[in-house]
Amino acid sequence: MMPFLSASFRLVVLGLCLAIASVSAQAANERGPEQLIRDSIDDLMGQIEGRKDYFADNVDELKALVDDSLDDIADFRYIGASVMGRYFRNATPQQRSRFVNTFRQTLIDTYTKGLVTFDYRELRVLETQQPQRHEDQASVAMEVVAMDGSVYPVSYSLRLSDGQWKVVNVIVNGINLGLTFRNQFDQSMREHNRDYDAVIDDWAPEIAVEELEEGGSA
């Protein structure tokens, strides 16, 4: 079962969904990682601002809005393989594909609801970013300022794939979501005696609220 969606959990919801805003593939090719995130945030928030009540009553429309643009901004095949970790090699092609689709859909179903329930004061991509260490890898740092003034750091990890920057991980308040999901998959495999199909059937993106509230290390 999913835990109660506290403000901290909804922040993670927001962090993930911001990374999958509506950006066309052609436009994404023309922008660097920092500008891609800036424009993605502005675009999605522009479509939601002032319409939270509407989307709260029409969540399926918001899901469709997010779903339509996923392939342009997030590399879900890469993310799915990373979450499966050491189990990826022994999975069949069908199981790999099914997990990627399941992982993607559960994120859409769970996290789009957070976009209309989380109240924030400001979203800001930091003016000073760390230089890229590799030509095909980058990170973009931003902050989410909650209504109570609390500041939550968010860091997007991006990878250059076929000439296009795509998000492959998000770190929120020091919690590495990719690693958290990988640990969850590993635990589920142990509990289901390495039954891939059972793990995929039962998959849900659970994150401990207490962990998010306390923060962690990347």
Coordinates of C-alpha atoms in Angstrom, one line a residue:
M1 CA 0.0 0.0 0.0
M2 CA 1.1 3.6 -0.7
P3 CA 1.9 5.6 2.4
F4 CA -0.1 8.8 3.2
L5 CA 1.0 11.5 0.8
S6 CA 2.6 14.0 3.1
A7 CA 4.0 17.4 1.9
S8 CA 7.5 15.8 1.6
F9 CA 6.2 12.9 -0.5
R10 CA 4.3 15.3 -2.7
L11 CA 7.5 17.2 -3.2
V12 CA 9.0 14.1 -4.7
V13 CA 5.9 13.8 -6.8
L14 CA 6.5 17.3 -8.1
G15 CA 10.2 16.7 -8.7
L16 CA 9.6 13.7 -10.9
C17 CA 6.8 15.2 -12.8
L18 CA 8.6 18.4 -13.5
A19 CA 11.2 16.3 -15.3
I20 CA 8.7 15.0 -17.7
A21 CA 7.1 18.2 -18.9
S22 CA 5.9 18.7 -22.4
V23 CA 9.0 19.3 -24.6
S24 CA 9.1 18.4 -28.3
A25 CA 12.0 16.2 -29.4
Q26 CA 13.2 18.7 -32.0
A27 CA 13.3 21.5 -29.4
A28 CA 15.0 19.3 -26.9
N29 CA 17.8 18.5 -29.4
E30 CA 18.5 22.3 -29.7
R31 CA 18.8 22.9 -26.0
G32 CA 21.4 22.1 -23.3
P33 CA 20.4 20.2 -20.1
E34 CA 20.0 23.3 -18.0
Q35 CA 17.8 25.1 -20.5
L36 CA 15.8 21.9 -21.1
I37 CA 14.9 21.7 -17.4
R38 CA 14.1 25.4 -17.2
D39 CA 11.8 25.3 -20.2
S40 CA 10.2 22.1 -19.0
I41 CA 9.3 23.5 -15.6
D42 CA 8.0 26.7 -17.2
D43 CA 6.0 24.8 -19.7
L44 CA 4.3 22.3 -17.4
M45 CA 3.7 24.8 -14.6
G46 CA 2.2 27.2 -17.2
Q47 CA -0.3 24.6 -18.2
I48 CA -1.2 23.7 -14.6
E49 CA -1.1 27.2 -13.0
G50 CA -4.7 28.3 -12.1
R51 CA -6.1 25.0 -13.2
K52 CA -5.4 22.8 -10.2
D53 CA -9.0 22.5 -9.3
Y54 CA -9.9 21.5 -12.8
F55 CA -7.2 18.9 -13.0
A56 CA -8.1 17.6 -9.5
D57 CA -11.5 16.7 -11.0
N58 CA -10.0 15.5 -14.3
V59 CA -6.9 13.6 -13.4
D60 CA -7.0 11.5 -16.5
E61 CA -6.5 14.6 -18.6
L62 CA -3.4 15.5 -16.6
K63 CA -2.1 11.9 -17.0
A64 CA -2.6 12.2 -20.7
L65 CA -0.7 15.5 -20.7
V66 CA 2.3 13.9 -19.0
D67 CA 2.1 10.7 -20.9
D68 CA 2.2 12.3 -24.3
S69 CA 5.6 13.9 -23.6
L70 CA 7.4 11.1 -21.7
D71 CA 9.4 9.8 -24.6
D72 CA 10.8 13.2 -25.3
I73 CA 12.3 14.0 -21.9
A74 CA 12.8 10.7 -19.9
D75 CA 14.8 7.7 -20.9
F76 CA 12.6 5.0 -19.4
R77 CA 14.4 2.1 -20.9
Y78 CA 17.6 3.2 -19.3
I79 CA 15.8 4.0 -16.0
G80 CA 14.0 0.6 -16.0
A81 CA 17.3 -1.3 -16.5
S82 CA 18.9 0.7 -13.7
V83 CA 16.0 0.0 -11.3
M84 CA 16.2 -3.7 -12.1
G85 CA 19.9 -3.6 -11.4
R86 CA 21.7 -6.9 -11.2
Y87 CA 18.5 -8.7 -12.1
F88 CA 18.2 -7.1 -15.5
R89 CA 20.6 -9.5 -17.2
N90 CA 18.6 -12.7 -16.4
A91 CA 15.2 -11.2 -17.3
T92 CA 13.7 -12.1 -20.6
P93 CA 13.2 -9.3 -23.2
Q94 CA 9.5 -9.5 -22.6
Q95 CA 10.0 -9.1 -18.8
R96 CA 12.3 -6.2 -19.3
S97 CA 9.8 -4.4 -21.6
R98 CA 6.9 -5.2 -19.3
F99 CA 8.7 -3.8 -16.3
V100 CA 9.6 -0.6 -18.1
N101 CA 6.0 -0.1 -19.1
T102 CA 4.7 -0.9 -15.6
F103 CA 7.3 1.4 -14.0
R104 CA 6.3 4.2 -16.3
Q105 CA 2.6 3.8 -15.9
T106 CA 2.7 3.5 -12.1
L107 CA 4.7 6.8 -12.0
I108 CA 2.2 8.5 -14.1
D109 CA -0.8 7.2 -12.1
T110 CA 0.8 8.0 -8.7
Y111 CA 2.7 11.2 -9.4
T112 CA 0.3 13.3 -11.6
K113 CA -2.0 13.5 -8.6
G114 CA 0.8 15.2 -6.7
L115 CA 1.0 18.0 -9.2
V116 CA -2.5 19.3 -8.2
T117 CA -2.0 18.8 -4.4
F118 CA 1.4 20.2 -3.7
D119 CA 1.5 23.9 -2.9
Y120 CA 4.7 25.8 -3.5
R121 CA 5.9 29.3 -3.3
E122 CA 8.7 29.2 -5.8
L123 CA 10.5 26.9 -8.2
R124 CA 14.0 28.0 -9.2
V125 CA 16.7 26.5 -11.3
L126 CA 20.0 27.6 -9.7
E127 CA 21.9 30.2 -11.6
T128 CA 25.3 28.6 -10.8
Q129 CA 25.5 25.0 -12.0
Q130 CA 28.3 22.5 -11.6
P131 CA 30.4 22.0 -14.8
Q132 CA 29.8 18.8 -16.7
R133 CA 32.5 16.1 -16.1
H134 CA 31.5 14.2 -19.2
E135 CA 30.2 15.3 -22.5
D136 CA 27.3 12.8 -22.4
Q137 CA 26.3 13.3 -18.7
A138 CA 25.0 16.3 -16.8
S139 CA 23.2 17.4 -13.7
V140 CA 20.9 20.3 -13.2
A141 CA 20.2 21.7 -9.7
M142 CA 17.1 23.5 -8.6
E143 CA 15.2 24.3 -5.4
V144 CA 11.6 24.1 -4.5
V145 CA 10.4 26.6 -1.9
A146 CA 7.4 25.3 0.1
M147 CA 4.7 27.6 1.4
D148 CA 6.2 27.5 4.9
G149 CA 9.5 28.7 3.5
S150 CA 11.2 25.3 3.6
V151 CA 13.7 24.9 0.8
Y152 CA 14.1 21.5 -0.9
P153 CA 17.0 20.8 -3.2
V154 CA 16.3 18.8 -6.4
S155 CA 18.9 17.5 -8.8
Y156 CA 18.2 16.1 -12.2
S157 CA 20.7 13.6 -13.8
L158 CA 20.6 13.7 -17.5
R159 CA 22.2 11.5 -20.2
L160 CA 22.9 12.4 -23.8
S161 CA 21.2 9.7 -26.0
D162 CA 21.1 9.9 -29.8
G163 CA 21.9 13.6 -29.6
Q164 CA 19.1 14.4 -27.1
W165 CA 19.3 15.1 -23.4
K166 CA 17.1 12.9 -21.3
V167 CA 16.4 12.7 -17.6
V168 CA 17.6 9.4 -16.0
N169 CA 17.4 10.1 -12.3
V170 CA 16.2 12.6 -9.7
I171 CA 17.6 13.4 -6.3
V172 CA 15.2 15.1 -3.9
N173 CA 16.3 16.5 -0.5
G174 CA 19.3 14.1 -0.7
I175 CA 17.2 11.1 -1.5
N176 CA 18.4 9.3 -4.7
L177 CA 15.1 8.1 -6.2
G178 CA 16.8 5.8 -8.7
L179 CA 18.7 4.0 -5.9
T180 CA 15.6 3.9 -3.7
F181 CA 13.6 2.2 -6.5
R182 CA 16.5 -0.2 -7.2
N183 CA 16.6 -1.2 -3.5
Q184 CA 12.8 -1.7 -3.6
F185 CA 13.1 -3.9 -6.7
D186 CA 15.8 -6.0 -5.0
Q187 CA 13.8 -6.4 -1.8
S188 CA 10.7 -7.4 -3.8
M189 CA 12.7 -10.0 -5.8
R190 CA 13.9 -11.5 -2.5
E191 CA 10.4 -11.6 -1.1
H192 CA 9.0 -13.3 -4.2
N193 CA 11.8 -15.8 -4.6
R194 CA 13.1 -14.1 -7.7
D195 CA 9.8 -14.4 -9.6
Y196 CA 10.1 -11.6 -12.1
D197 CA 6.5 -11.7 -13.2
A198 CA 5.2 -11.6 -9.6
V199 CA 7.4 -8.6 -8.8
I200 CA 6.2 -6.8 -11.9
D201 CA 2.6 -7.5 -11.2
D202 CA 2.9 -6.2 -7.6
W203 CA 5.1 -3.2 -8.4
A204 CA 4.2 0.2 -6.9
P205 CA 6.6 3.2 -6.5
E206 CA 6.7 3.1 -2.7
I207 CA 8.9 5.5 -0.8
A208 CA 9.1 5.8 3.0
V209 CA 7.7 9.2 4.1
E210 CA 10.0 9.3 7.1
E211 CA 13.0 8.9 4.9
L212 CA 12.0 11.8 2.7
E213 CA 11.2 14.1 5.6
E214 CA 14.6 13.4 7.2
G215 CA 16.5 13.7 4.0
G216 CA 19.5 11.5 3.0
S217 CA 22.7 11.4 1.0
A218 CA 23.1 10.9 -2.7

